[in-house]
Amino acid sequence: MKHIQVALLLLMLSIVTQASTTEATTSMSPLIDTTLQYLSQPRETTASHLRMTPELFANVSGSLDDRGNCQCSVYLPDTTFPVQKAEQLQVIATTLVEKFERELSVVKEYSERIELYQQKILNLTIRVEHMEKTSVSYTELDFQLLKVEISDLDRLVTQLKSTVIGSNVIVDQIYLEIRNLTILVNELESLDKNNILAIRRQIVSLQNRLKECEESRNQTTAPPYFPPGSCIHGGLLNVSQPYVVKLNWRGSSFKYGSWGRDYSPSDPEQEVYWVAPLNAEGRYLQYFRIYKTFDDLLLFKPMYERTLAYGEGSGAALYNKFLYYHAYSSTNIVKYDITNNRIVLSKALPNVVTGNRFSYAGVSWQDIDFAVDENGLWVLYSTENNMGNIVISKLNETTLDVINTWQTRQYKPSVSNAFMLCGVLYATRTVNTRKEEIFYMYDTNTGQEGRVNIMMDKKLDTIQGIDYSPTDQKLYVYNDGYLLRYDITFRH
């Protein structure tokens, strides 16, 4: 009704507007009065044709705006029919119908499940009754199959009970029958007349004992033991799987560096470890930490942390409580006292090529690489005379003088890293992102070089440092910021 009244009001206002434009010479006041009279009191002919109720309208006063347009306000009566309540009732009815349909489908599903469960229980009951009546002794497999089926039913009915709101007599009855079946099957299994199940269990136990005996007989003998610091073995035979110790103490962004265990010939049992990550760019050595025990290393409890006036590369090594490293942007090698926190000696290494010209493959700024083994302190590098191939020099750890030098035919930039073991150089190369191969060796005792084939697993792509410790005969590997450790197996 309100919509009809608004439409009529708009129609009347349009008539007023047309009248004001066509009769511009006529005064506005008579026009307004005439129009409003027409709205409130229609003519007889008009009322007889339109049959409109004049009580819907009333005389109202109007006004002219700045442009000469007529303006008036008409207030429509409130609606008497509750349309909003009717719409709310319709929405509620629709929602109830949808809920009823959903609940009805759930009830149908439950009914189908209950019928299926009842059929399964009937089948199981028949099988159990048959087992009770016959004198045949059933195998453990028969009982296990029954138990599995009953267990499945138990699980399904438990799930069904959890979805049913309130108590359901049929579901409770099925649940009780499944419990009774479980008890009955257990009793049948315990009353096996011919003790076949017990005999079968004994046979299985004997078979397992026989298998263990065969496995122990076929096991290879344990590798021979060689005392730490000795070289009475026949050289490197194999390495174990890597043991991931931890991430370096500066974080995953510091992918370059070195770590290992100190070797002191006078006190070989001491536990001193160092971790020396380079800066994030992989060139500067500024900080390193010393740990008194391996447990302290795992728990981030350093004995002390030292700051250097810049070393270069990840070739540092700790030997007898002195850290040896390559001085930044020079040909000097440095001996650093970790106890007193001072540089003891710095000396140029003869003929060495620096400036990242002959570093290892995939590892920058490792032109000089220190190594420690049972024979003492070594340094690995390249020279112009040897055309970038690896040069091995034995150092006097007190004076840093070169005692002896060996020139290999292995190009250093084609090697991923290297270490010394009982006077033998072992070099590695990258096979793929998860494997390295120890492929080259040079024996300074005999002057002989050759090829080996020992695979090393790694956790990440690049190995930045390998250090061997004669104290525990392990390899310490710095692998993209992670500290790895390998056990070593020697030849007889």
Tab-separated table of C-alpha atoms in Angstrom:
chain	number	residue	atom	x	y	z
A	1	MET	CA	0.000	0.000	0.000
A	2	LYS	CA	2.854	2.356	0.803
A	3	HIS	CA	4.330	1.819	-2.669
A	4	ILE	CA	1.025	2.812	-4.343
A	5	GLN	CA	0.811	5.982	-2.261
A	6	VAL	CA	4.338	7.007	-3.190
A	7	ALA	CA	3.625	6.465	-6.884
A	8	LEU	CA	0.503	8.649	-6.742
A	9	LEU	CA	2.419	11.350	-4.900
A	10	LEU	CA	5.118	11.413	-7.577
A	11	LEU	CA	2.450	11.642	-10.278
A	12	MET	CA	0.828	14.624	-8.584
A	13	LEU	CA	4.142	16.409	-8.151
A	14	SER	CA	4.921	15.985	-11.860
A	15	ILE	CA	1.582	17.603	-12.684
A	16	VAL	CA	2.497	20.507	-10.466
A	17	THR	CA	5.849	20.913	-12.213
A	18	GLN	CA	4.279	20.853	-15.707
A	19	ALA	CA	1.736	23.462	-14.668
A	20	SER	CA	4.417	25.766	-13.355
A	21	THR	CA	6.374	25.636	-16.638
A	22	THR	CA	3.439	26.088	-19.057
A	23	GLU	CA	1.797	28.909	-17.159
A	24	ALA	CA	4.773	31.007	-16.319
A	25	THR	CA	2.756	34.255	-16.467
A	26	THR	CA	0.317	33.016	-13.898
A	27	SER	CA	0.918	33.656	-10.217
A	28	MET	CA	2.301	30.633	-8.264
A	29	SER	CA	0.043	30.956	-5.237
A	30	PRO	CA	-3.275	30.298	-7.051
A	31	LEU	CA	-1.638	27.338	-8.828
A	32	ILE	CA	-0.490	25.807	-5.575
A	33	ASP	CA	-3.889	26.265	-3.953
A	34	THR	CA	-5.676	24.842	-7.010
A	35	THR	CA	-3.380	21.835	-7.200
A	36	LEU	CA	-3.583	21.073	-3.505
A	37	GLN	CA	-7.353	21.419	-3.644
A	38	TYR	CA	-7.335	18.953	-6.483
A	39	LEU	CA	-5.279	16.529	-4.462
A	40	SER	CA	-7.458	16.829	-1.397
A	41	GLN	CA	-10.847	17.309	-3.055
A	42	PRO	CA	-11.033	15.790	-6.537
A	43	ARG	CA	-13.774	16.678	-8.956
A	44	GLU	CA	-16.847	14.576	-9.106
A	45	THR	CA	-16.153	13.326	-12.623
A	46	THR	CA	-12.576	12.441	-11.703
A	47	ALA	CA	-13.581	10.721	-8.467
A	48	SER	CA	-16.303	8.765	-10.202
A	49	HIS	CA	-13.864	7.479	-12.791
A	50	LEU	CA	-10.843	6.806	-10.556
A	51	ARG	CA	-12.757	5.704	-7.434
A	52	MET	CA	-10.006	7.053	-5.163
A	53	THR	CA	-10.408	7.633	-1.427
A	54	PRO	CA	-9.719	11.277	-0.590
A	55	GLU	CA	-8.892	10.437	3.031
A	56	LEU	CA	-5.406	9.218	1.931
A	57	PHE	CA	-4.332	12.788	1.259
A	58	ALA	CA	-4.506	16.016	3.167
A	59	ASN	CA	-3.997	19.732	2.559
A	60	VAL	CA	-0.365	20.635	3.047
A	61	SER	CA	1.493	23.915	2.730
A	62	GLY	CA	4.239	24.376	0.165
A	63	SER	CA	7.052	26.794	-0.564
A	64	LEU	CA	9.163	28.037	-3.463
A	65	ASP	CA	12.920	27.458	-3.665
A	66	ASP	CA	15.516	29.831	-5.149
A	67	ARG	CA	14.796	28.534	-8.661
A	68	GLY	CA	11.021	28.997	-8.385
A	69	ASN	CA	10.209	25.311	-7.981
A	70	CYS	CA	7.400	24.247	-5.699
A	71	GLN	CA	8.341	22.125	-2.690
A	72	CYS	CA	6.108	20.406	-0.162
A	73	SER	CA	6.306	17.532	2.327
A	74	VAL	CA	3.799	14.684	2.532
A	75	TYR	CA	3.900	12.124	5.344
A	76	LEU	CA	2.618	8.647	4.528
A	77	PRO	CA	0.836	6.635	7.214
A	78	ASP	CA	2.585	3.592	8.772
A	79	THR	CA	1.804	0.220	7.317
A	80	THR	CA	-0.683	-1.813	9.229
A	81	PHE	CA	0.333	-5.270	7.868
A	82	PRO	CA	3.484	-6.897	9.540
A	83	VAL	CA	5.422	-7.618	6.370
A	84	GLN	CA	8.818	-8.039	8.144
A	85	LYS	CA	7.468	-10.633	10.544
A	86	ALA	CA	6.005	-12.599	7.672
A	87	GLU	CA	9.347	-12.616	5.877
A	88	GLN	CA	11.120	-13.797	9.066
A	89	LEU	CA	8.644	-16.635	9.435
A	90	GLN	CA	9.266	-17.674	5.848
A	91	VAL	CA	13.074	-17.765	6.404
A	92	ILE	CA	12.685	-19.806	9.598
A	93	ALA	CA	10.396	-22.270	7.847
A	94	THR	CA	12.895	-22.737	5.001
A	95	THR	CA	15.767	-23.336	7.475
A	96	LEU	CA	13.735	-25.916	9.392
A	97	VAL	CA	12.921	-27.786	6.200
A	98	GLU	CA	16.612	-27.953	5.257
A	99	LYS	CA	17.620	-29.202	8.729
A	100	PHE	CA	14.895	-31.804	8.646
A	101	GLU	CA	16.094	-33.105	5.269
A	102	ARG	CA	19.696	-33.339	6.546
A	103	GLU	CA	18.683	-35.178	9.699
A	104	LEU	CA	16.516	-37.510	7.656
A	105	SER	CA	19.478	-38.426	5.402
A	106	VAL	CA	21.643	-39.086	8.491
A	107	VAL	CA	18.975	-41.363	9.934
A	108	LYS	CA	18.819	-43.278	6.655
A	109	GLU	CA	22.612	-43.677	6.685
A	110	TYR	CA	22.549	-44.941	10.287
A	111	SER	CA	19.818	-47.416	9.406
A	112	GLU	CA	21.874	-48.833	6.545
A	113	ARG	CA	24.951	-49.133	8.802
A	114	ILE	CA	22.993	-50.881	11.533
A	115	GLU	CA	21.646	-53.417	9.045
A	116	LEU	CA	25.183	-54.058	7.803
A	117	TYR	CA	26.526	-54.498	11.336
A	118	GLN	CA	23.705	-56.858	12.244
A	119	GLN	CA	24.522	-59.024	9.227
A	120	LYS	CA	28.226	-59.112	10.107
A	121	ILE	CA	27.471	-60.052	13.701
A	122	LEU	CA	25.201	-62.828	12.505
A	123	ASN	CA	27.968	-64.234	10.305
A	124	LEU	CA	30.491	-64.072	13.142
A	125	THR	CA	28.058	-65.725	15.517
A	126	ILE	CA	27.590	-68.624	13.114
A	127	ARG	CA	31.363	-69.065	12.755
A	128	VAL	CA	31.952	-69.006	16.510
A	129	GLU	CA	29.155	-71.507	17.134
A	130	HIS	CA	30.661	-73.789	14.521
A	131	MET	CA	34.038	-73.568	16.246
A	132	GLU	CA	32.427	-74.445	19.575
A	133	LYS	CA	30.609	-77.502	18.249
A	134	THR	CA	33.409	-79.064	16.200
A	135	SER	CA	36.415	-80.866	17.666
A	136	VAL	CA	38.848	-79.506	15.075
A	137	SER	CA	41.733	-77.458	16.530
A	138	TYR	CA	42.013	-74.150	14.785
A	139	THR	CA	45.246	-72.372	14.011
A	140	GLU	CA	46.222	-69.049	15.477
A	141	LEU	CA	45.505	-67.457	12.125
A	142	ASP	CA	41.818	-68.344	12.455
A	143	PHE	CA	41.629	-66.652	15.818
A	144	GLN	CA	43.569	-63.645	14.608
A	145	LEU	CA	41.216	-63.167	11.664
A	146	LEU	CA	38.238	-63.307	13.981
A	147	LYS	CA	39.879	-60.819	16.312
A	148	VAL	CA	40.594	-58.431	13.464
A	149	GLU	CA	37.019	-58.540	12.223
A	150	ILE	CA	35.600	-58.083	15.723
A	151	SER	CA	38.033	-55.246	16.350
A	152	ASP	CA	36.886	-53.516	13.166
A	153	LEU	CA	33.272	-53.880	14.228
A	154	ASP	CA	34.085	-52.569	17.672
A	155	ARG	CA	35.782	-49.529	16.188
A	156	LEU	CA	32.903	-48.810	13.778
A	157	VAL	CA	30.206	-49.162	16.442
A	158	THR	CA	32.170	-46.963	18.835
A	159	GLN	CA	32.382	-44.353	16.108
A	160	LEU	CA	28.646	-44.728	15.454
A	161	LYS	CA	27.842	-44.259	19.150
A	162	SER	CA	29.831	-41.058	19.255
A	163	THR	CA	27.820	-39.591	16.374
A	164	VAL	CA	24.395	-40.520	17.770
A	165	ILE	CA	22.970	-37.866	20.056
A	166	GLY	CA	21.596	-39.433	23.217
A	167	SER	CA	21.047	-43.157	23.771
A	168	ASN	CA	20.144	-45.581	21.013
A	169	VAL	CA	18.903	-49.063	21.991
A	170	ILE	CA	19.942	-50.784	18.756
A	171	VAL	CA	23.472	-49.365	18.781
A	172	ASP	CA	23.922	-50.288	22.460
A	173	GLN	CA	22.767	-53.835	21.768
A	174	ILE	CA	25.229	-54.232	18.890
A	175	TYR	CA	28.027	-52.883	21.075
A	176	LEU	CA	27.196	-55.420	23.823
A	177	GLU	CA	27.121	-58.325	21.357
A	178	ILE	CA	30.561	-57.377	20.015
A	179	ARG	CA	31.961	-57.374	23.558
A	180	ASN	CA	30.515	-60.845	24.180
A	181	LEU	CA	32.031	-62.143	20.949
A	182	THR	CA	35.445	-60.832	21.977
A	183	ILE	CA	35.293	-62.672	25.298
A	184	LEU	CA	34.127	-65.869	23.594
A	185	VAL	CA	36.941	-65.864	21.026
A	186	ASN	CA	39.550	-65.328	23.750
A	187	GLU	CA	38.152	-68.301	25.672
A	188	LEU	CA	38.231	-70.498	22.585
A	189	GLU	CA	41.830	-69.555	21.942
A	190	SER	CA	42.813	-70.479	25.518
A	191	LEU	CA	40.977	-73.854	25.282
A	192	ASP	CA	42.915	-75.197	22.300
A	193	LYS	CA	42.650	-78.936	22.988
A	194	ASN	CA	45.694	-80.107	21.065
A	195	ASN	CA	47.975	-77.260	22.218
A	196	ILE	CA	48.675	-76.463	18.579
A	197	LEU	CA	48.987	-72.771	19.287
A	198	ALA	CA	51.571	-73.314	22.009
A	199	ILE	CA	53.593	-75.579	19.734
A	200	ARG	CA	53.449	-73.051	16.938
A	201	ARG	CA	54.733	-70.333	19.241
A	202	GLN	CA	57.614	-72.540	20.329
A	203	ILE	CA	58.485	-73.228	16.692
A	204	VAL	CA	58.513	-69.524	15.904
A	205	SER	CA	60.755	-68.875	18.904
A	206	LEU	CA	63.177	-71.575	17.781
A	207	GLN	CA	63.218	-70.178	14.251
A	208	ASN	CA	64.071	-66.722	15.556
A	209	ARG	CA	66.896	-68.102	17.695
A	210	LEU	CA	68.246	-70.031	14.724
A	211	LYS	CA	68.112	-66.890	12.580
A	212	GLU	CA	70.007	-64.897	15.203
A	213	CYS	CA	72.631	-67.625	15.376
A	214	GLU	CA	73.074	-67.574	11.592
A	215	GLU	CA	73.368	-63.785	11.547
A	216	SER	CA	75.978	-63.750	14.317
A	217	ARG	CA	77.991	-66.429	12.539
A	218	ASN	CA	77.950	-64.515	9.248
A	219	GLN	CA	78.978	-61.206	10.798
A	220	THR	CA	82.347	-59.907	9.756
A	221	THR	CA	85.006	-59.601	12.374
A	222	ALA	CA	85.470	-56.253	14.044
A	223	PRO	CA	88.091	-53.999	12.447
A	224	PRO	CA	91.472	-54.093	14.181
A	225	TYR	CA	92.284	-51.476	16.776
A	226	PHE	CA	95.112	-49.023	16.174
A	227	PRO	CA	96.137	-46.774	19.067
A	228	PRO	CA	95.578	-43.033	18.507
A	229	GLY	CA	98.704	-41.283	17.287
A	230	SER	CA	100.179	-44.442	15.740
A	231	CYS	CA	100.674	-45.208	12.040
A	232	ILE	CA	101.101	-49.012	12.141
A	233	HIS	CA	98.062	-49.485	9.897
A	234	GLY	CA	97.974	-49.707	6.118
A	235	GLY	CA	96.292	-46.386	5.449
A	236	LEU	CA	92.739	-45.152	4.999
A	237	LEU	CA	90.218	-47.851	4.082
A	238	ASN	CA	86.793	-46.259	4.581
A	239	VAL	CA	84.807	-43.566	6.379
A	240	SER	CA	81.509	-43.891	8.228
A	241	GLN	CA	78.225	-42.105	7.704
A	242	PRO	CA	78.376	-38.484	8.876
A	243	TYR	CA	77.303	-37.597	12.382
A	244	VAL	CA	75.695	-34.157	12.355
A	245	VAL	CA	76.945	-32.459	15.509
A	246	LYS	CA	75.194	-29.082	15.227
A	247	LEU	CA	74.995	-25.801	13.347
A	248	ASN	CA	77.935	-23.476	13.912
A	249	TRP	CA	77.455	-20.980	16.736
A	250	ARG	CA	77.060	-17.957	14.443
A	251	GLY	CA	74.129	-19.374	12.474
A	252	SER	CA	73.158	-20.694	9.059
A	253	SER	CA	74.326	-17.564	7.200
A	254	PHE	CA	77.965	-18.380	8.026
A	255	LYS	CA	78.510	-21.232	5.579
A	256	TYR	CA	82.323	-21.027	5.458
A	257	GLY	CA	84.730	-22.026	8.176
A	258	SER	CA	86.530	-24.895	9.902
A	259	TRP	CA	86.342	-26.908	13.095
A	260	GLY	CA	88.048	-29.814	14.794
A	261	ARG	CA	89.777	-31.237	17.838
A	262	ASP	CA	93.175	-30.141	19.076
A	263	TYR	CA	96.038	-32.658	18.967
A	264	SER	CA	98.673	-32.354	21.657
A	265	PRO	CA	101.413	-35.048	21.420
A	266	SER	CA	102.320	-34.514	25.073
A	267	ASP	CA	98.701	-34.848	26.245
A	268	PRO	CA	96.794	-36.774	23.565
A	269	GLU	CA	93.755	-37.448	25.778
A	270	GLN	CA	92.862	-33.811	26.336
A	271	GLU	CA	89.576	-32.525	24.949
A	272	VAL	CA	89.854	-29.144	23.278
A	273	TYR	CA	87.693	-28.218	20.254
A	274	TRP	CA	87.657	-25.163	18.051
A	275	VAL	CA	84.974	-23.718	15.768
A	276	ALA	CA	86.020	-20.905	13.427
A	277	PRO	CA	83.263	-19.634	11.092
A	278	LEU	CA	84.248	-16.979	8.573
A	279	ASN	CA	82.170	-13.903	7.921
A	280	ALA	CA	79.075	-14.269	5.766
A	281	GLU	CA	81.026	-13.437	2.549
A	282	GLY	CA	83.374	-16.376	3.188
A	283	ARG	CA	86.735	-14.573	3.331
A	284	TYR	CA	87.502	-12.996	6.733
A	285	LEU	CA	88.343	-14.991	9.834
A	286	GLN	CA	87.701	-12.768	12.839
A	287	TYR	CA	86.082	-14.809	15.606
A	288	PHE	CA	86.558	-18.344	16.876
A	289	ARG	CA	85.537	-20.247	19.972
A	290	ILE	CA	87.334	-22.810	22.100
A	291	TYR	CA	85.416	-25.559	23.965
A	292	LYS	CA	86.864	-27.587	26.793
A	293	THR	CA	84.743	-30.715	26.150
A	294	PHE	CA	82.507	-32.113	23.445
A	295	ASP	CA	79.493	-31.726	25.725
A	296	ASP	CA	80.295	-28.035	26.120
A	297	LEU	CA	80.372	-27.752	22.341
A	298	LEU	CA	76.917	-29.301	22.086
A	299	LEU	CA	75.556	-27.026	24.815
A	300	PHE	CA	77.049	-23.785	23.419
A	301	LYS	CA	79.284	-23.362	26.494
A	302	PRO	CA	82.611	-22.077	25.148
A	303	MET	CA	85.658	-21.899	27.378
A	304	TYR	CA	86.388	-18.594	25.671
A	305	GLU	CA	85.851	-16.666	22.443
A	306	ARG	CA	88.733	-14.927	20.665
A	307	THR	CA	88.899	-12.079	18.160
A	308	LEU	CA	91.622	-11.986	15.495
A	309	ALA	CA	93.048	-9.110	13.484
A	310	TYR	CA	91.700	-10.853	10.404
A	311	GLY	CA	92.668	-14.160	8.969
A	312	GLU	CA	91.720	-15.277	5.465
A	313	GLY	CA	90.006	-18.447	4.262
A	314	SER	CA	88.781	-21.569	6.024
A	315	GLY	CA	92.131	-23.361	6.214
A	316	ALA	CA	92.860	-22.755	9.919
A	317	ALA	CA	93.910	-25.610	12.235
A	318	LEU	CA	94.543	-26.026	15.973
A	319	TYR	CA	97.698	-27.861	17.053
A	320	ASN	CA	98.960	-28.138	20.624
A	321	LYS	CA	96.891	-25.112	21.824
A	322	PHE	CA	98.073	-22.834	18.989
A	323	LEU	CA	95.836	-21.740	16.144
A	324	TYR	CA	97.555	-21.542	12.727
A	325	TYR	CA	95.943	-19.480	9.975
A	326	HIS	CA	96.599	-17.423	6.825
A	327	ALA	CA	96.915	-13.671	7.476
A	328	TYR	CA	94.460	-11.542	5.503
A	329	SER	CA	95.617	-10.254	2.088
A	330	SER	CA	99.220	-11.411	2.487
A	331	THR	CA	101.523	-14.424	2.051
A	332	ASN	CA	102.082	-14.717	5.803
A	333	ILE	CA	101.148	-17.648	8.004
A	334	VAL	CA	100.389	-16.905	11.670
A	335	LYS	CA	100.838	-18.779	14.942
A	336	TYR	CA	98.318	-17.635	17.562
A	337	ASP	CA	98.377	-18.529	21.259
A	338	ILE	CA	94.759	-19.276	22.220
A	339	THR	CA	95.554	-19.368	25.945
A	340	ASN	CA	97.185	-15.959	26.203
A	341	ASN	CA	95.202	-14.420	23.323
A	342	ARG	CA	98.129	-13.076	21.297
A	343	ILE	CA	100.024	-13.593	18.042
A	344	VAL	CA	103.270	-15.448	18.693
A	345	LEU	CA	104.748	-15.426	15.202
A	346	SER	CA	103.939	-14.344	11.623
A	347	LYS	CA	106.102	-15.404	8.700
A	348	ALA	CA	105.862	-15.416	4.895
A	349	LEU	CA	105.368	-18.794	3.227
A	350	PRO	CA	107.935	-19.103	0.379
A	351	ASN	CA	106.621	-19.057	-3.212
A	352	VAL	CA	102.979	-19.314	-2.211
A	353	VAL	CA	100.326	-17.922	-4.599
A	354	THR	CA	97.487	-16.064	-2.872
A	355	GLY	CA	94.662	-13.738	-3.958
A	356	ASN	CA	92.175	-16.588	-4.509
A	357	ARG	CA	94.003	-17.826	-7.615
A	358	PHE	CA	94.380	-21.485	-6.665
A	359	SER	CA	91.723	-22.094	-4.039
A	360	TYR	CA	89.742	-25.324	-3.833
A	361	ALA	CA	86.844	-25.948	-6.206
A	362	GLY	CA	83.671	-24.306	-4.866
A	363	VAL	CA	85.515	-22.749	-1.899
A	364	SER	CA	86.987	-19.270	-2.251
A	365	TRP	CA	90.020	-17.763	-0.476
A	366	GLN	CA	91.458	-21.057	0.734
A	367	ASP	CA	94.849	-20.574	-0.897
A	368	ILE	CA	96.613	-21.817	2.236
A	369	ASP	CA	95.248	-24.840	4.076
A	370	PHE	CA	96.774	-26.064	7.350
A	371	ALA	CA	96.610	-29.750	8.288
A	372	VAL	CA	97.551	-31.791	11.372
A	373	ASP	CA	98.291	-35.507	11.620
A	374	GLU	CA	100.374	-37.918	13.678
A	375	ASN	CA	103.581	-36.397	12.261
A	376	GLY	CA	102.788	-32.797	13.191
A	377	LEU	CA	101.883	-29.600	11.315
A	378	TRP	CA	101.505	-29.355	7.516
A	379	VAL	CA	100.495	-26.673	5.028
A	380	LEU	CA	98.886	-27.243	1.605
A	381	TYR	CA	99.078	-24.572	-1.112
A	382	SER	CA	100.102	-23.892	-4.737
A	383	THR	CA	103.016	-22.172	-6.472
A	384	GLU	CA	103.690	-20.698	-9.886
A	385	ASN	CA	106.520	-23.175	-10.460
A	386	ASN	CA	104.165	-26.106	-9.880
A	387	MET	CA	101.511	-24.514	-12.157
A	388	GLY	CA	98.725	-24.519	-9.567
A	389	ASN	CA	99.176	-28.119	-8.484
A	390	ILE	CA	99.106	-28.997	-4.788
A	391	VAL	CA	102.310	-28.405	-2.844
A	392	ILE	CA	102.793	-30.127	0.540
A	393	SER	CA	105.147	-28.596	3.099
A	394	LYS	CA	106.070	-29.910	6.523
A	395	LEU	CA	106.390	-27.035	9.015
A	396	ASN	CA	108.346	-26.522	12.165
A	397	GLU	CA	105.507	-25.547	14.503
A	398	THR	CA	107.817	-23.479	16.679
A	399	THR	CA	109.524	-21.326	14.007
A	400	LEU	CA	107.099	-21.808	11.075
A	401	ASP	CA	110.069	-22.718	8.879
A	402	VAL	CA	109.530	-25.163	6.025
A	403	ILE	CA	111.256	-28.456	6.857
A	404	ASN	CA	110.528	-30.273	3.597
A	405	THR	CA	108.342	-29.835	0.495
A	406	TRP	CA	106.664	-32.247	-1.943
A	407	GLN	CA	105.149	-31.210	-5.279
A	408	THR	CA	102.205	-33.247	-6.523
A	409	ARG	CA	100.697	-33.520	-9.989
A	410	GLN	CA	97.149	-32.878	-8.761
A	411	TYR	CA	95.700	-29.511	-9.815
A	412	LYS	CA	94.459	-27.776	-6.656
A	413	PRO	CA	91.396	-25.945	-8.119
A	414	SER	CA	90.000	-29.323	-9.248
A	415	VAL	CA	90.006	-30.601	-5.650
A	416	SER	CA	87.134	-29.775	-3.264
A	417	ASN	CA	89.289	-30.189	-0.123
A	418	ALA	CA	92.182	-32.165	1.383
A	419	PHE	CA	93.653	-33.470	4.649
A	420	MET	CA	96.754	-35.262	5.932
A	421	LEU	CA	96.837	-38.650	7.677
A	422	CYS	CA	100.107	-40.339	8.750
A	423	GLY	CA	102.059	-38.280	6.225
A	424	VAL	CA	99.677	-39.102	3.357
A	425	LEU	CA	97.690	-36.437	1.539
A	426	TYR	CA	94.075	-37.379	0.718
A	427	ALA	CA	92.104	-35.131	-1.667
A	428	THR	CA	88.369	-35.073	-2.307
A	429	ARG	CA	86.155	-34.053	-5.188
A	430	THR	CA	82.427	-33.445	-5.531
A	431	VAL	CA	80.314	-36.241	-7.018
A	432	ASN	CA	76.883	-34.664	-6.477
A	433	THR	CA	75.022	-32.605	-3.894
A	434	ARG	CA	75.086	-35.438	-1.349
A	435	LYS	CA	78.354	-37.278	-1.999
A	436	GLU	CA	82.083	-36.569	-2.051
A	437	GLU	CA	84.787	-38.947	-3.204
A	438	ILE	CA	88.236	-39.312	-1.689
A	439	PHE	CA	89.910	-39.935	-5.024
A	440	TYR	CA	93.596	-38.939	-4.769
A	441	MET	CA	96.482	-39.662	-2.416
A	442	TYR	CA	100.130	-38.656	-2.151
A	443	ASP	CA	102.419	-40.460	0.296
A	444	THR	CA	105.204	-38.190	1.521
A	445	ASN	CA	106.905	-41.211	3.095
A	446	THR	CA	107.523	-42.850	-0.299
A	447	GLY	CA	106.909	-40.014	-2.775
A	448	GLN	CA	104.232	-42.145	-4.491
A	449	GLU	CA	100.849	-40.839	-5.617
A	450	GLY	CA	97.800	-42.749	-6.761
A	451	ARG	CA	94.032	-43.047	-7.055
A	452	VAL	CA	91.614	-44.206	-4.377
A	453	ASN	CA	87.853	-44.603	-4.351
A	454	ILE	CA	86.266	-43.884	-0.968
A	455	MET	CA	82.793	-42.329	-0.952
A	456	MET	CA	81.758	-39.791	1.682
A	457	ASP	CA	78.156	-38.844	2.301
A	458	LYS	CA	77.456	-35.219	3.161
A	459	LYS	CA	74.370	-33.306	4.251
A	460	LEU	CA	74.632	-30.187	2.085
A	461	ASP	CA	76.265	-29.204	-1.203
A	462	THR	CA	79.701	-27.840	-0.335
A	463	ILE	CA	82.467	-28.944	2.025
A	464	GLN	CA	84.432	-25.890	3.173
A	465	GLY	CA	86.924	-27.621	5.441
A	466	ILE	CA	88.216	-31.106	6.371
A	467	ASP	CA	90.479	-31.632	9.379
A	468	TYR	CA	91.794	-34.923	10.715
A	469	SER	CA	92.406	-35.440	14.435
A	470	PRO	CA	94.981	-38.087	15.446
A	471	THR	CA	93.573	-37.976	18.991
A	472	ASP	CA	90.324	-39.781	18.181
A	473	GLN	CA	91.090	-40.713	14.530
A	474	LYS	CA	88.072	-38.873	13.164
A	475	LEU	CA	87.431	-36.434	10.334
A	476	TYR	CA	85.925	-33.054	11.216
A	477	VAL	CA	84.036	-31.505	8.296
A	478	TYR	CA	82.560	-28.014	7.972
A	479	ASN	CA	79.611	-28.481	5.566
A	480	ASP	CA	77.747	-25.282	4.595
A	481	GLY	CA	77.693	-24.084	8.195
A	482	TYR	CA	77.031	-27.492	9.802
A	483	LEU	CA	79.581	-29.430	11.830
A	484	LEU	CA	79.932	-33.068	10.722
A	485	ARG	CA	82.098	-35.832	12.124
A	486	TYR	CA	83.189	-39.149	10.532
A	487	ASP	CA	84.757	-42.292	11.961
A	488	ILE	CA	87.681	-43.783	10.039
A	489	THR	CA	88.480	-47.410	9.232
A	490	PHE	CA	92.120	-48.314	8.530
A	491	ARG	CA	93.631	-51.099	6.449
A	492	HIS	CA	95.393	-53.990	8.201
